[in-house]
Coordinates of C-alpha atoms in Angstrom, one line a residue:
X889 CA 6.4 5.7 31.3
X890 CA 3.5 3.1 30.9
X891 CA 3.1 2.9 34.6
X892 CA 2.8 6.4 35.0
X893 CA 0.4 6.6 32.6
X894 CA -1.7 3.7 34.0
X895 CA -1.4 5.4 37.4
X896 CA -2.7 8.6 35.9
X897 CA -5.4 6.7 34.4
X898 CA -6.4 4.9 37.4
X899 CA -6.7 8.5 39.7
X900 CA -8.5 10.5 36.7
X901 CA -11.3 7.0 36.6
X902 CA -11.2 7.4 40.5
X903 CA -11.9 10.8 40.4
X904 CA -14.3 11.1 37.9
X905 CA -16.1 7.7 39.6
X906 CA -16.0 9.8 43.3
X907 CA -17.3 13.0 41.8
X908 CA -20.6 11.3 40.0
X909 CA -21.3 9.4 42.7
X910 CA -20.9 12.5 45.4
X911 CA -23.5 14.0 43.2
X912 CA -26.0 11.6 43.1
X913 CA -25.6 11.0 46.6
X914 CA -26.1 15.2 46.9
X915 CA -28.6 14.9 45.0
X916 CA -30.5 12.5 47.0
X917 CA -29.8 13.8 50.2
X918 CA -30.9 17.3 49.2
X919 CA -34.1 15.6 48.3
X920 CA -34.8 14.0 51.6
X921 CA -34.0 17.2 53.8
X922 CA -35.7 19.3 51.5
X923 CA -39.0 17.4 50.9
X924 CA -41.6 20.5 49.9
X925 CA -38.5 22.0 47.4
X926 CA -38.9 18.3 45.5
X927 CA -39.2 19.5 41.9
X928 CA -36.9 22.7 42.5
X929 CA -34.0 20.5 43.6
X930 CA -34.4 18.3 41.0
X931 CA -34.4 20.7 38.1
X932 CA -31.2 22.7 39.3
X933 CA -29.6 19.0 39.8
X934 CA -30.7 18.2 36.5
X935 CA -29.5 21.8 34.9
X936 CA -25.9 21.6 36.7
X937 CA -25.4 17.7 35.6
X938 CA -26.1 18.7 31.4
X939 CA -23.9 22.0 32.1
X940 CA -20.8 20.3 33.4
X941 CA -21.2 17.5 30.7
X942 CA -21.4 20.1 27.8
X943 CA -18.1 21.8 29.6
X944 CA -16.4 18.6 29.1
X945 CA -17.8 17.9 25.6
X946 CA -16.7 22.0 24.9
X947 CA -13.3 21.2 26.3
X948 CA -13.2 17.7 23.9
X949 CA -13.9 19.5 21.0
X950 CA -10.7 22.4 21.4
X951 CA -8.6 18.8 21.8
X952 CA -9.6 17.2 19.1
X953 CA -7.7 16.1 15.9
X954 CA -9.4 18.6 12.6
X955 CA -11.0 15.3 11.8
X956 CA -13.0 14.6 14.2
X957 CA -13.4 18.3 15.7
X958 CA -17.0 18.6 13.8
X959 CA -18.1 15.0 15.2
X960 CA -17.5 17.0 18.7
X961 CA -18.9 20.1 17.9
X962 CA -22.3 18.2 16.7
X963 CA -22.4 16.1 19.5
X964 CA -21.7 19.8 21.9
X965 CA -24.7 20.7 20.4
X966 CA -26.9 18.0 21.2
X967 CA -26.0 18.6 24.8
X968 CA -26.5 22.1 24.7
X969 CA -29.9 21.5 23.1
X970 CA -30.7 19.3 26.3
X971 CA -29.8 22.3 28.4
X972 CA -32.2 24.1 26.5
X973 CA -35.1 22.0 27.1
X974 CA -33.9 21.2 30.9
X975 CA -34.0 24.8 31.4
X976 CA -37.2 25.9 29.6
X977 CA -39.4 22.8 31.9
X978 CA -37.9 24.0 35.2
X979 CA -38.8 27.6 34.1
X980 CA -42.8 26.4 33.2
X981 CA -43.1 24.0 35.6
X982 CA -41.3 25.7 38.8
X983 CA -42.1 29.5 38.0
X984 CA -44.7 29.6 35.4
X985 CA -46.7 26.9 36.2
X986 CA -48.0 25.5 32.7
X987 CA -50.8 24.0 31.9
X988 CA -49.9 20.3 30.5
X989 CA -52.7 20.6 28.0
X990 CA -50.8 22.8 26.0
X991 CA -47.8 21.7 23.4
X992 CA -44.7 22.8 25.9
X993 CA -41.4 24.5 24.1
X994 CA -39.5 22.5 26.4
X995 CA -40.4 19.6 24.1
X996 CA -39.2 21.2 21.1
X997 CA -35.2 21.3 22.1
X998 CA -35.7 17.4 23.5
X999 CA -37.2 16.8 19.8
X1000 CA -34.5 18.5 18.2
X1001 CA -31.4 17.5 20.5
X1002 CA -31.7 14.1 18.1
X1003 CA -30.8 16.3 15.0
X1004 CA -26.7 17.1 15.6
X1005 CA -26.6 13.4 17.0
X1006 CA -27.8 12.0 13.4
X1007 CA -26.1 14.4 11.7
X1008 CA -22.5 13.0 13.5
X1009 CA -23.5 9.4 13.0
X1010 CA -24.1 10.2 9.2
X1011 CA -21.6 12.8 8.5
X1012 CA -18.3 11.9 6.0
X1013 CA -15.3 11.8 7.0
X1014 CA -13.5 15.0 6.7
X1015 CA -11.8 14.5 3.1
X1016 CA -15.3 13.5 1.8
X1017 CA -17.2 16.0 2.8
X1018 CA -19.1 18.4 1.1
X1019 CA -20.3 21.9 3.3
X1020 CA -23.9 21.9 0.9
X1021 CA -24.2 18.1 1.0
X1022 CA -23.7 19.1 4.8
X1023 CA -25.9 21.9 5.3
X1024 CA -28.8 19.9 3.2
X1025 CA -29.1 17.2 5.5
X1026 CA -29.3 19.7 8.5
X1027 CA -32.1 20.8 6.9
X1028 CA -33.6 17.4 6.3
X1029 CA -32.9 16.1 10.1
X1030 CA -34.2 19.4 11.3
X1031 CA -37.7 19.7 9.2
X1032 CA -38.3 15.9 9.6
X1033 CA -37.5 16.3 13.7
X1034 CA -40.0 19.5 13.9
X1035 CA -42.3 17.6 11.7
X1036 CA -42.3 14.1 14.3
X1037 CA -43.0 16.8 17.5
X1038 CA -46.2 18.2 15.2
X1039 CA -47.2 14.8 14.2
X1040 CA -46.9 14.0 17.8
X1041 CA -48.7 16.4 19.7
X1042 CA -50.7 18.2 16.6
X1043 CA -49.4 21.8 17.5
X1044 CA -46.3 24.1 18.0
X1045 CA -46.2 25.7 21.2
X1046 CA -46.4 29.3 19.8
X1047 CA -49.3 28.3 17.8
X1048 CA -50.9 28.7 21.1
X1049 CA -53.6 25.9 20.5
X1050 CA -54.3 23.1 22.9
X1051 CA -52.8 20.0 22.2
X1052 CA -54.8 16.9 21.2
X1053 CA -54.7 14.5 24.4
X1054 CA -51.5 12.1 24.8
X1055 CA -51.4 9.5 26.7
X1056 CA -48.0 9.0 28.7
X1057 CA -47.3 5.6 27.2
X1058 CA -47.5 7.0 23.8
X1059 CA -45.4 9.6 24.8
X1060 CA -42.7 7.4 26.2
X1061 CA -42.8 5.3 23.5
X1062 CA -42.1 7.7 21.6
X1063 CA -39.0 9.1 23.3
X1064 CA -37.9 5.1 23.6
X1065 CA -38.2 4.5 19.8
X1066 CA -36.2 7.7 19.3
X1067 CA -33.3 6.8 21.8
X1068 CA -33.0 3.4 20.4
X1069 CA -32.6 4.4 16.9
X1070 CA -30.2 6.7 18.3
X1071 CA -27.8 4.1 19.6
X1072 CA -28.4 1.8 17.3
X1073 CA -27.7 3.9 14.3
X1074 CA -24.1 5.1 16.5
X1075 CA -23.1 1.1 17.3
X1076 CA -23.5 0.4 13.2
X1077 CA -21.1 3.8 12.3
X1078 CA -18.8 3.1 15.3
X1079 CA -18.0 -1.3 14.0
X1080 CA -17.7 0.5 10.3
X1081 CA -14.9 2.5 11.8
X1082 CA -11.2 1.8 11.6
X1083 CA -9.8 5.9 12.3
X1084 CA -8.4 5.6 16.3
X1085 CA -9.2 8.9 16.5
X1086 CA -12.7 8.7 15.4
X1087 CA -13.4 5.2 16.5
X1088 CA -12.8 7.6 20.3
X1089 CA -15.7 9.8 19.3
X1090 CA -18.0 7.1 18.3
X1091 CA -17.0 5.1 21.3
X1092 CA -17.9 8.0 24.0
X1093 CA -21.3 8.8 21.7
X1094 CA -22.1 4.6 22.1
X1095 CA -21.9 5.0 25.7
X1096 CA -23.7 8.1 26.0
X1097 CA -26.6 7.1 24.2
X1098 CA -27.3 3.3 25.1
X1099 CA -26.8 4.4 28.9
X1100 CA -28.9 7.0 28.1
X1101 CA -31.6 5.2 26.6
X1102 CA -31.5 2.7 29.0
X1103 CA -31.9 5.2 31.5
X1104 CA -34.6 7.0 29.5
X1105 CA -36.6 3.9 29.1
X1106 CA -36.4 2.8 32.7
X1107 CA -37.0 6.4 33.8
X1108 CA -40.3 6.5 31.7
X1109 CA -41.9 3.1 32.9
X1110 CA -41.3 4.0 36.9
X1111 CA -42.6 7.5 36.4
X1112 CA -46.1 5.7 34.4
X1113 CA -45.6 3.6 38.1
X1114 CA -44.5 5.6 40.7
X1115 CA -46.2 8.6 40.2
X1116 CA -45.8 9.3 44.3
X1117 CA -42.2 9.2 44.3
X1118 CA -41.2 10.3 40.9
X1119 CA -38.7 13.0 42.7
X1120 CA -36.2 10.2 43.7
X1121 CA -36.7 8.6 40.6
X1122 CA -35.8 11.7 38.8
X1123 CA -31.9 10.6 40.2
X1124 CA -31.7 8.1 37.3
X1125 CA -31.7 11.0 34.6
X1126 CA -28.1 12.3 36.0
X1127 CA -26.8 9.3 35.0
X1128 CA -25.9 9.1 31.8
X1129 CA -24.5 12.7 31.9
X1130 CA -22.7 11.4 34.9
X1131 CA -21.7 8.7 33.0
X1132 CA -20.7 11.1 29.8
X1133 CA -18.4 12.9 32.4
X1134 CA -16.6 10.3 33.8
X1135 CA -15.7 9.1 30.2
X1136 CA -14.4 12.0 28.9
X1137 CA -12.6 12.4 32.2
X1138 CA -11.0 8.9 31.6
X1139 CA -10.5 8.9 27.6
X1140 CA -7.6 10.7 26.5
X1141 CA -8.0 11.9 23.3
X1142 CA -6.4 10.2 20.4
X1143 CA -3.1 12.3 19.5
X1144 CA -3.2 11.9 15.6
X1145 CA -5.3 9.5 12.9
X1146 CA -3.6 6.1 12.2
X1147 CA -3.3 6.0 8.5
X1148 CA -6.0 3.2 7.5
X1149 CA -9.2 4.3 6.1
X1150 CA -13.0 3.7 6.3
X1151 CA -13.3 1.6 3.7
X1152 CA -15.5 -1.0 5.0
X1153 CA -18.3 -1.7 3.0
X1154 CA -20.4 -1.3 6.3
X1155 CA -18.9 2.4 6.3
X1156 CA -19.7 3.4 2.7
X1157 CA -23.3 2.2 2.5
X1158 CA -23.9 4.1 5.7
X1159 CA -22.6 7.3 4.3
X1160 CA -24.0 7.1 0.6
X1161 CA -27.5 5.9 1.7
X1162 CA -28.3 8.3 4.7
X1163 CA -29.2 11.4 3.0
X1164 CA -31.3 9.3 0.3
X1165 CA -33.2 7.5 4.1
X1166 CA -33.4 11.5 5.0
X1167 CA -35.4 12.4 1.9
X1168 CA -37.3 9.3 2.4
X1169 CA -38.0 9.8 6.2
X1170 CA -39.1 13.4 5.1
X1171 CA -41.5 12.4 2.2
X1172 CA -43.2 10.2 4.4
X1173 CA -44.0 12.5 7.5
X1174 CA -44.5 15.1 4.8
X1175 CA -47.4 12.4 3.6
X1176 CA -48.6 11.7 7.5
X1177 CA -48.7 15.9 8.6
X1178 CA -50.5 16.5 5.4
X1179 CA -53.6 15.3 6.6
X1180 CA -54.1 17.9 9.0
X1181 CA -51.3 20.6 7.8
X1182 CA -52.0 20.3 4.8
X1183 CA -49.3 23.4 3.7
X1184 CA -46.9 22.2 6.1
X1185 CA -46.5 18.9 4.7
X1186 CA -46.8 19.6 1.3
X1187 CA -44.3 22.1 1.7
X1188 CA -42.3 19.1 3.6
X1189 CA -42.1 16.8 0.5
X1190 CA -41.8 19.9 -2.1
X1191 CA -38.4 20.6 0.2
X1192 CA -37.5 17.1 0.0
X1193 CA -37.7 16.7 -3.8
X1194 CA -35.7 20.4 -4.4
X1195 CA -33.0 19.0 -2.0
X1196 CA -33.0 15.2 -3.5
X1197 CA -33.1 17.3 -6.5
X1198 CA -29.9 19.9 -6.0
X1199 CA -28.0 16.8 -4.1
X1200 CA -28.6 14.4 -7.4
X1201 CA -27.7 17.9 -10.1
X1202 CA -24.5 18.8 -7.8
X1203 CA -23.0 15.0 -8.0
X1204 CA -23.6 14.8 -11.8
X1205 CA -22.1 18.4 -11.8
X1206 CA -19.0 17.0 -9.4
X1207 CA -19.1 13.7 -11.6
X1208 CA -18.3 15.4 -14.7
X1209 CA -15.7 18.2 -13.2
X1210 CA -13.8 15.0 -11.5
X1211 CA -14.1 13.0 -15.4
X1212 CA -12.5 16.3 -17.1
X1213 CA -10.3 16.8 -15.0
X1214 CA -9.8 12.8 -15.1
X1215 CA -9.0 12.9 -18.8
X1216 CA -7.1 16.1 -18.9
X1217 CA -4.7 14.4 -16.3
X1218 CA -4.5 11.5 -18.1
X1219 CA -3.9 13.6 -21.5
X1220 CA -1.2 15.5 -19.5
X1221 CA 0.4 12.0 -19.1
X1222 CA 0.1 10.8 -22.1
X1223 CA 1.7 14.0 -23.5
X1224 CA 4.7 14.0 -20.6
X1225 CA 5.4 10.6 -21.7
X1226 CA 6.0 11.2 -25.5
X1227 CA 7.6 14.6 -25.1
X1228 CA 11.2 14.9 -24.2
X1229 CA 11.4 17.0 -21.1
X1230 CA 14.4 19.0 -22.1
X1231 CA 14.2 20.5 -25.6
X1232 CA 9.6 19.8 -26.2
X1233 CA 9.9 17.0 -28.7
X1234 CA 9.0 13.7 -29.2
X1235 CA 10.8 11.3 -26.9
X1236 CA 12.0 7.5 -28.7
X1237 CA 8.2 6.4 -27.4
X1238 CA 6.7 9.1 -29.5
X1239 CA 8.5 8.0 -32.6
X1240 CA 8.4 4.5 -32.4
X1241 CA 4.5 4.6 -32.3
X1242 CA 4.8 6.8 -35.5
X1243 CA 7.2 5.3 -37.2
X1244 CA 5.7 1.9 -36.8
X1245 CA 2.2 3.8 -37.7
X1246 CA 3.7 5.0 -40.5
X1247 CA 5.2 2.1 -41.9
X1248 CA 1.8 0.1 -41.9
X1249 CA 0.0 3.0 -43.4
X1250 CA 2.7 3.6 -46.4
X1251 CA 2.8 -0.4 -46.8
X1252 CA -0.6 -0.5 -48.0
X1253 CA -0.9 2.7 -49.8
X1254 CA 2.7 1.8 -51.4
X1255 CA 4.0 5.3 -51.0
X1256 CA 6.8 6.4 -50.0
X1257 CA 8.0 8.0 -46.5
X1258 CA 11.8 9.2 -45.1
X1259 CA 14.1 9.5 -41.9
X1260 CA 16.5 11.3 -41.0
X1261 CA 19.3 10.6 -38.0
X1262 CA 20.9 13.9 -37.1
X1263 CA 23.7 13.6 -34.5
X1264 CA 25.2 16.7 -33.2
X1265 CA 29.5 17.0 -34.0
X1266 CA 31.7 16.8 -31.1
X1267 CA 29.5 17.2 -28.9
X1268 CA 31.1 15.7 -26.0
X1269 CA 33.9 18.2 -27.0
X1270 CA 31.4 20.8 -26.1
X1271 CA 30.2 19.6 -22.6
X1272 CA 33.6 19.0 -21.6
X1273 CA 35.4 22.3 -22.5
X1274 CA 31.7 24.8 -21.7
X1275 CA 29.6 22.8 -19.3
X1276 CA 26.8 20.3 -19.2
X1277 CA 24.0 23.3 -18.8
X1278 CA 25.6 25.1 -21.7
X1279 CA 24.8 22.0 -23.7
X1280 CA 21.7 21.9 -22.8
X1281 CA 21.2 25.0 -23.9
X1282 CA 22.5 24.4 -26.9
X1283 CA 20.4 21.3 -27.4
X1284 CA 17.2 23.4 -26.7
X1285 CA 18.7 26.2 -29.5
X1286 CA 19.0 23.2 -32.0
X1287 CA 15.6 21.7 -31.1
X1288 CA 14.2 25.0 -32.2
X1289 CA 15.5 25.2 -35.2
X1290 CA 14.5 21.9 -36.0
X1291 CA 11.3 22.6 -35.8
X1292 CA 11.1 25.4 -37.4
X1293 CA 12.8 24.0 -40.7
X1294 CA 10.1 21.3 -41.0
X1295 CA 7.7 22.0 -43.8
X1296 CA 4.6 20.0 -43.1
X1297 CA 2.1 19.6 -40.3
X1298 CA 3.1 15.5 -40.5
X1299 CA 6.6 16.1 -40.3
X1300 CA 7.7 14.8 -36.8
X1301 CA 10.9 15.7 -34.8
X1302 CA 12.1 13.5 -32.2
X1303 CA 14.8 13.7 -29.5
X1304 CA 16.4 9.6 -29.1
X1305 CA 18.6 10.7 -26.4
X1306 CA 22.1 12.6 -25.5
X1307 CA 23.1 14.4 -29.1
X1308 CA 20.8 12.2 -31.3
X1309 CA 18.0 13.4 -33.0
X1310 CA 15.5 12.0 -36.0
X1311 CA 12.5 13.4 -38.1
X1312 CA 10.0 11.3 -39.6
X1313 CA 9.0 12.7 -42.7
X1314 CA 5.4 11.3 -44.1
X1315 CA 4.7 10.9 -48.0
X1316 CA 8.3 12.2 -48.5
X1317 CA 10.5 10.4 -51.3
X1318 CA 14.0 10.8 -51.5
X1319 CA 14.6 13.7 -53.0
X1320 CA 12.2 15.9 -50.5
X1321 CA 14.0 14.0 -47.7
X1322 CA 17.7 15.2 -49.0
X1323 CA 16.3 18.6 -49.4
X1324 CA 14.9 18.9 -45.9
X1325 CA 18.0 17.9 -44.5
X1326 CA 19.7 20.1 -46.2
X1327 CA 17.6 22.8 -44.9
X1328 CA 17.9 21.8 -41.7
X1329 CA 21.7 21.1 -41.5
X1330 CA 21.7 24.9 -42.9
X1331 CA 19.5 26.9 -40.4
X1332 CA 21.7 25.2 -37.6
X1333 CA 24.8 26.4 -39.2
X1334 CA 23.3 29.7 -39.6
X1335 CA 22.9 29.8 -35.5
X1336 CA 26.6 29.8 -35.0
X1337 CA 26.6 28.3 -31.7
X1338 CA 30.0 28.8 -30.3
X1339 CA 32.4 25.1 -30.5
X1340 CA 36.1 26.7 -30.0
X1341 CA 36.9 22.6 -30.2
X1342 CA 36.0 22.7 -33.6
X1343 CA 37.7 23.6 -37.4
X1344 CA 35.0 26.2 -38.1
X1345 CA 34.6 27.2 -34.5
X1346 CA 30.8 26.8 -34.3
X1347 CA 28.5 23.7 -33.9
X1348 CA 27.4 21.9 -37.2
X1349 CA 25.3 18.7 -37.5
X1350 CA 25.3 15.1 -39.5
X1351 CA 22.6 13.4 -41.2
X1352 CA 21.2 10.6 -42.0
X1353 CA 18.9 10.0 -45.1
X1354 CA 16.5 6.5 -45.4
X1355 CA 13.4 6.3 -47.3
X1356 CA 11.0 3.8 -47.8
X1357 CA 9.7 2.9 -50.8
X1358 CA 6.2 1.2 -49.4
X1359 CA 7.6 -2.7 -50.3
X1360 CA 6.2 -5.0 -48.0
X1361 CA 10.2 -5.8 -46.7
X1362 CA 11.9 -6.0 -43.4
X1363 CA 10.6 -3.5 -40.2
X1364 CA 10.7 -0.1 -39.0
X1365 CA 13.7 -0.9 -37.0
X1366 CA 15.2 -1.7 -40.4
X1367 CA 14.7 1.8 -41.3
X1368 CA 16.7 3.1 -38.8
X1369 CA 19.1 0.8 -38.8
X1370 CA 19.8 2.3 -42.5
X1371 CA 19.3 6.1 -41.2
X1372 CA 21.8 5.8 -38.7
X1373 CA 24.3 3.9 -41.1
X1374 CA 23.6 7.0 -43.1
X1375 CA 24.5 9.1 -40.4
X1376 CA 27.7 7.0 -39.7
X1377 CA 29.5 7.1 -43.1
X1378 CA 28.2 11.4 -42.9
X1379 CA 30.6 11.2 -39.7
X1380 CA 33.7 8.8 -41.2
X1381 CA 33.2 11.6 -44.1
X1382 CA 34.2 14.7 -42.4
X1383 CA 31.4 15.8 -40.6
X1384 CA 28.8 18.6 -41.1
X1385 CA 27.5 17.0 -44.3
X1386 CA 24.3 14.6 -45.6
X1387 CA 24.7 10.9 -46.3
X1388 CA 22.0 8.7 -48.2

């Protein structure tokens, strides 16, 4: 199977290595036997090349695992933005002949084919993201790249105004400076990686962009050169396209996300500082424009400081959901782990904590507080002859009327497991404590569960009475040790009675 795969491989590199050099050879043949159709030649070479490369980046994207699908779809439109401006300079130079004093709107698409590109290198990873967060930066990469193109030539082309003059180094500069932040902003993203499957995206975007910059650069100084022969220079711009094509020709796209995340610390300052570098990058071509758009760039930092602004109100707001929802859980928790999941009340936990609460509390007042033990009779008689869900049900019924027979908001019912139950009875003496038992061991006799296993033919109860009398003697375990000796001698007695 591997040396199938490695065959396949090796054709689909062949291939794809045949194919981009067939075309530049095309290319420069068509050139030489076409001499006076120079420029004509070049563009269509130059259209087809960006076309077939946004095909394969198209085709990439309907591959693609969900989390890297929007990395792909960006970086589509970047490509498609290229074909934009590629299309719009063959169309002024070849048919409408511009003048190249004015501000050209081929420019505009080659300014703003940066702005998916930065928007992939900074974008969270799926689980992370945010659509507003999302849709603000857009906005930020967008303003900041039309504001860099006015900054650069000092007009939009539909403003119809003549451009200020620009040299062609400045130019190319400019174009250099913006391919190398480019790259270098994909190589730190792509080493902050782990994901397979986006470590492939970030890969193919690497070698797009530092061929293409190299390209670019190389591209720029022979054309300030060779101004002669500049249409079989223009053969070095098919490259990285070329070069994009045979990649994702090669690359097979990653089948599903390993499991490790993108934790580095690399990773997260990348994605938490980007949009705060947008605002920033914003603000201060807001501050250079404003000189001579003075609206423009004033509105430029205004729209920097309300998006700063909702970003910074929509974390707090996010912040304090996720802490409230952070504390309910953790109340839900704490609430699950003293209740007893079967009949609501509180689980041994529950009443240790207030028992021992209790006892500290009555020490130092020196009052006086009570338990009772309360143990279900023959109740293994009543899971063997009806069922263990019928038990349950019974234990629920019993629950209930617990509760219901306590008197006071303090009082505390408790479930310690199987048939066993116990209330903790605050600032109650003995006399209160008998009484409440008493009241208790009546309403369960009054449900008249069925027990055919039993002399009365119903289910009845034991109890166990222990009071404290707030001495500063023995421990709360000591108390229960006496409430369920209580309950035991109530049992030895005949059942269905109170012992104290």
């Amino acid at each position: 199977m591997s040396t199938k795969n490695e065959t396949q491989e090796y054709l689909s590199r062949s291939q794809g290595l045949a194919f981009a050099l067939g075309f530049l050879v095309i290319h420069a043949v068509s050139l030489a036997l076409f001499p006076a159709q120079r420029t004509v030649i070049s563009h269509v070479f130059s259209i087809v090349v960006v076309a077939i490369a946004l095909i394969f980046c198209i085709a990439r994207t309907r591959s693609a695992t969900p989390d890297t699908r929007l990395y792909w779809q960006l970086f589509s439109a970047a490509i498609f933005l290229w074909e934009c401006g590629s299309a719009r300079a063959a169309w002024e130079e070849v048919v409408l002949h511009s003048d190249i004093s004015q501000a050209s709107y081929a420019d505009l698409p080659y300014f703003l084919y940066g702005v998916p590109i930065v928007l992939a290198i900074s974008l969270p990873e799926r689980k992370e993201r945010v659509p507003l967060f999302v849709w603000l930066d857009t906005v930020q990469i967008s303003v900041a790249a039309t504001l860099t193109y006015l900054l650069i030539f000092t007009t939009f082309p539909f403003w119809g105004k003549p451009v200020h003059p620009i040299s062609d180094s400045v130019l190319a500069f400019a174009y250099a400076t913006e391919n190398v932040v480019l790259a270098l902003a994909a190589a730190l993203r792509l080493i902050s990686i782990s994901k397979e499957d986006m470590r492939d995206f970030f890969r193919t975007l690497n070698i797009f962009l530092w061929t293409y910059g190299f390209f670019a650069i190389l591209y720029n100084q022979l054309d300030l050169i060779l101004q002669g022969v500049m249409d079989y220079v223009a053969l070095l711009s098919d490259v990285p396209f070329l070069v994009l094509i045979l990649v994702l020709t090669v690359q097979q796209p990653a089948a599903k996300a390993r499991a490790s995340d993108d934790q580095q610390p690399l990773g997260q300052f990348i994605r938490h500082a980007s949009p705060v570098f947008f605002t920033l990058i914003l603000i201060a071509l807001g501050l250079a424009v404003i000189r001579t758009h003075f609206y423009i760039g004033s509105g430029a930092i205004v729209l920097a400081a309300l998006i700063y602004g909702t970003r910074v109100t929509v974390l707090q707001l996010r912040y304090m959901h996720s802490q409230r929802n952070l504390q309910e859980a953790r109340d839900q928790l704490e609430t699950l782990s003293l209740t007893d999941a079967l009949t609501g009340l509180a689980n041994r936990r529950s009443l240790d904590l207030s028992l021992d609460h209790e006892w500290r509390k009555n020490n130092e007042a020196h009052t006086s507080f009570s338990l009772l033990m309360i143990d279900i009779d023959h109740f293994k008689l009543l899971n063997d002859h009806y069922g263990h869900a019928h038990g349950d049900e019974c234990l629920r019924l019993i629950s209930a009327s617990l509760q219901r027979s306590l008197r006071q908001a303090t009082d505390i019912a408790a479930r310690l497991g199987g048939e066993e139950f116990t209330v903790l009875l605050p600032e109650t003496n003995a006399e209160s404590a008998w009484q409440t038992a008493e009241r208790i061991r009546t309403n369960v006799e009054a449900l008249k569960l069925p027990h055919t296993q039993t002399e009365l033919g119903y289910i009845t109860i034991s109890i166990g009475v222990a009071t404290h009398e707030g001495q500063h003697i023995g421990a709360p375990s000591d108390l229960l040790r006496a409430a369920d000796n209580a309950l035991y001698r109530a049992k030895h007695a005949g059942r269905n009675r109170i012992e104290q």
